[in-house]
Amino acid sequence: MTHEGLDALVRAIRQEADGKALRKDLARSMRDALRPGAAQAKSSIMAMGSSGTGTGPGLRAGIAKKIRPEVKLGGRWTGARVKAFKTPGLRGFANAPRRTNRRSGGWRTLTYGREPWRTQQGKREWFDEAFQNDADQHRRAVLDSMEAMAARLASRAREGNA
């Protein structure tokens, strides 16, 4: 199944009497299929080096808390993905997941007692690298959950016509 297949599956679910419950089941199974990928991304960010001198909330732990699978079955975007959400409460560094994943550069931060600003480097491409080897496996797990729901709907249709 493809993205168009997911749209067709969601349309078929809406035609069912208990469509809301079926959509919840499909979303739950798709999220469960993506949980290993989210765990890999969390592990990857936690492996990023740290100076360990700050007394505020941990940057790596704060980013890891905001990584989770996301499934939407309707509206403008329909699909499943692992997403690193913004971290607005983390030292005023809302774009921490994006900035630490950059290929080049880094982010500027205040340093007290020395130069006022310095550039800090993260672990480059930690989020992207977490999925490189297992992307097909995660995609297959999501497709399997979609196919299971399609088979469930097909068996209902056969029972209804019999």
Short mmCIF file of C-alpha atoms in Angstrom, two decimals:
data_model
loop_
_atom_site.label_atom_id
_atom_site.label_comp_id
_atom_site.label_asym_id
_atom_site.label_seq_id
_atom_site.Cartn_x
_atom_site.Cartn_y
_atom_site.Cartn_z
CA MET A 1 0.00 0.00 0.00
CA THR A 2 1.07 3.56 -0.65
CA HIS A 3 -0.01 6.97 0.54
CA GLU A 4 -2.96 6.78 -1.86
CA GLY A 5 -3.72 3.35 -0.40
CA LEU A 6 -3.81 4.84 3.08
CA ASP A 7 -6.23 7.53 1.91
CA ALA A 8 -8.46 4.84 0.36
CA LEU A 9 -8.27 2.77 3.55
CA VAL A 10 -9.30 5.76 5.68
CA ARG A 11 -12.21 6.45 3.32
CA ALA A 12 -13.32 2.81 3.62
CA ILE A 13 -13.10 2.98 7.41
CA ARG A 14 -15.31 6.09 7.44
CA GLN A 15 -18.03 4.11 5.64
CA GLU A 16 -18.20 1.58 8.48
CA ALA A 17 -20.65 2.00 11.34
CA ASP A 18 -17.88 1.78 13.93
CA GLY A 19 -15.41 3.76 11.84
CA LYS A 20 -14.15 5.85 14.73
CA ALA A 21 -13.08 2.78 16.68
CA LEU A 22 -11.50 1.26 13.56
CA ARG A 23 -9.51 4.44 12.93
CA LYS A 24 -8.28 4.37 16.52
CA ASP A 25 -7.21 0.74 16.10
CA LEU A 26 -5.37 1.51 12.86
CA ALA A 27 -3.63 4.55 14.35
CA ARG A 28 -2.61 2.54 17.44
CA SER A 29 -1.16 -0.31 15.37
CA MET A 30 0.73 2.13 13.12
CA ARG A 31 2.17 3.95 16.14
CA ASP A 32 3.20 0.62 17.65
CA ALA A 33 4.96 -0.23 14.38
CA LEU A 34 6.98 3.00 14.62
CA ARG A 35 7.91 2.77 18.32
CA PRO A 36 11.21 0.91 17.65
CA GLY A 37 12.29 3.72 15.31
CA ALA A 38 11.47 6.33 17.93
CA ALA A 39 13.49 4.36 20.49
CA GLN A 40 16.46 4.30 18.09
CA ALA A 41 16.26 8.07 17.63
CA LYS A 42 16.07 8.61 21.41
CA SER A 43 19.09 6.39 21.89
CA SER A 44 20.98 8.28 19.20
CA ILE A 45 20.41 11.71 20.78
CA MET A 46 21.32 10.39 24.22
CA ALA A 47 24.66 9.27 22.73
CA MET A 48 25.51 12.87 21.82
CA GLY A 49 28.48 14.23 23.73
CA SER A 50 27.93 16.65 26.60
CA SER A 51 30.12 19.08 28.46
CA GLY A 52 28.00 18.45 31.56
CA THR A 53 28.66 21.85 33.10
CA GLY A 54 25.14 23.28 33.01
CA THR A 55 22.75 23.19 35.93
CA GLY A 56 19.59 23.51 33.81
CA PRO A 57 17.48 20.75 32.33
CA GLY A 58 19.46 18.31 30.19
CA LEU A 59 19.42 19.10 26.49
CA ARG A 60 19.68 15.49 25.34
CA ALA A 61 17.01 14.22 27.74
CA GLY A 62 14.71 17.12 26.83
CA ILE A 63 15.00 16.33 23.13
CA ALA A 64 14.54 12.59 23.72
CA LYS A 65 11.27 13.23 25.58
CA LYS A 66 9.89 15.03 22.52
CA ILE A 67 10.55 12.18 20.04
CA ARG A 68 7.49 10.06 19.35
CA PRO A 69 5.62 8.35 16.54
CA GLU A 70 2.86 10.41 14.98
CA VAL A 71 -0.08 9.06 12.97
CA LYS A 72 -2.76 11.20 11.37
CA LEU A 73 -5.67 9.70 9.49
CA GLY A 74 -7.46 12.64 7.99
CA GLY A 75 -7.24 16.34 7.40
CA ARG A 76 -4.54 17.96 5.29
CA TRP A 77 -1.89 15.34 6.01
CA THR A 78 -2.46 11.61 6.28
CA GLY A 79 0.42 9.37 7.21
CA ALA A 80 2.74 7.96 9.83
CA ARG A 81 6.16 9.22 10.89
CA VAL A 82 8.52 9.54 13.80
CA LYS A 83 8.80 13.19 14.73
CA ALA A 84 11.01 15.21 17.04
CA PHE A 85 8.68 17.92 18.31
CA LYS A 86 9.85 21.39 19.33
CA THR A 87 11.18 21.91 22.85
CA PRO A 88 9.99 25.40 23.87
CA GLY A 89 10.51 24.91 27.60
CA LEU A 90 14.06 23.69 27.25
CA ARG A 91 16.22 26.72 28.13
CA GLY A 92 14.36 28.79 25.52
CA PHE A 93 15.80 26.51 22.80
CA ALA A 94 12.63 25.60 20.90
CA ASN A 95 14.42 24.27 17.80
CA ALA A 96 16.87 22.06 19.68
CA PRO A 97 16.02 18.86 17.74
CA ARG A 98 16.53 20.58 14.39
CA ARG A 99 19.67 22.48 15.37
CA THR A 100 21.44 19.49 16.91
CA ASN A 101 20.68 17.42 13.78
CA ARG A 102 22.25 19.93 11.36
CA ARG A 103 24.89 18.77 8.89
CA SER A 104 27.02 21.85 9.43
CA GLY A 105 27.28 24.79 11.75
CA GLY A 106 25.73 24.28 15.14
CA TRP A 107 24.04 26.79 17.37
CA ARG A 108 25.14 29.86 19.22
CA THR A 109 24.93 29.92 22.98
CA LEU A 110 25.86 32.37 25.70
CA THR A 111 28.96 31.63 27.73
CA TYR A 112 29.30 33.46 31.01
CA GLY A 113 32.74 34.59 32.21
CA ARG A 114 34.43 34.22 28.80
CA GLU A 115 33.52 35.34 25.32
CA PRO A 116 29.83 36.26 25.31
CA TRP A 117 28.91 33.89 22.47
CA ARG A 118 30.23 30.56 21.26
CA THR A 119 29.15 28.04 18.66
CA GLN A 120 28.24 24.65 20.05
CA GLN A 121 28.24 21.51 17.90
CA GLY A 122 25.79 18.66 18.25
CA LYS A 123 25.91 15.10 17.03
CA ARG A 124 25.41 15.62 13.32
CA GLU A 125 22.47 13.88 11.69
CA TRP A 126 21.60 11.89 14.84
CA PHE A 127 17.93 11.75 13.87
CA ASP A 128 18.49 10.85 10.22
CA GLU A 129 21.13 8.23 10.99
CA ALA A 130 18.82 6.48 13.43
CA PHE A 131 16.61 5.38 10.53
CA GLN A 132 19.13 4.73 7.74
CA ASN A 133 19.60 0.99 8.31
CA ASP A 134 16.07 0.09 9.42
CA ALA A 135 13.87 2.42 7.35
CA ASP A 136 12.56 -0.41 5.19
CA GLN A 137 11.78 -2.50 8.25
CA HIS A 138 9.74 0.32 9.84
CA ARG A 139 7.99 1.06 6.55
CA ARG A 140 7.13 -2.64 6.19
CA ALA A 141 5.70 -2.75 9.74
CA VAL A 142 3.43 0.24 8.99
CA LEU A 143 2.32 -1.34 5.70
CA ASP A 144 1.61 -4.62 7.49
CA SER A 145 -0.69 -2.85 9.94
CA MET A 146 -2.47 -1.13 7.02
CA GLU A 147 -2.86 -4.46 5.20
CA ALA A 148 -4.21 -6.11 8.36
CA MET A 149 -6.88 -3.39 8.64
CA ALA A 150 -7.72 -3.76 4.92
CA ALA A 151 -8.11 -7.52 5.38
CA ARG A 152 -10.32 -6.89 8.41
CA LEU A 153 -12.57 -4.59 6.36
CA ALA A 154 -12.65 -7.08 3.47
CA SER A 155 -13.74 -9.91 5.77
CA ARG A 156 -16.50 -7.69 7.15
CA ALA A 157 -17.68 -6.96 3.61
CA ARG A 158 -17.76 -10.70 2.78
CA GLU A 159 -19.70 -11.45 5.97
CA GLY A 160 -22.16 -8.66 5.20
CA ASN A 161 -22.80 -9.94 1.66
CA ALA A 162 -23.18 -13.59 2.69
#
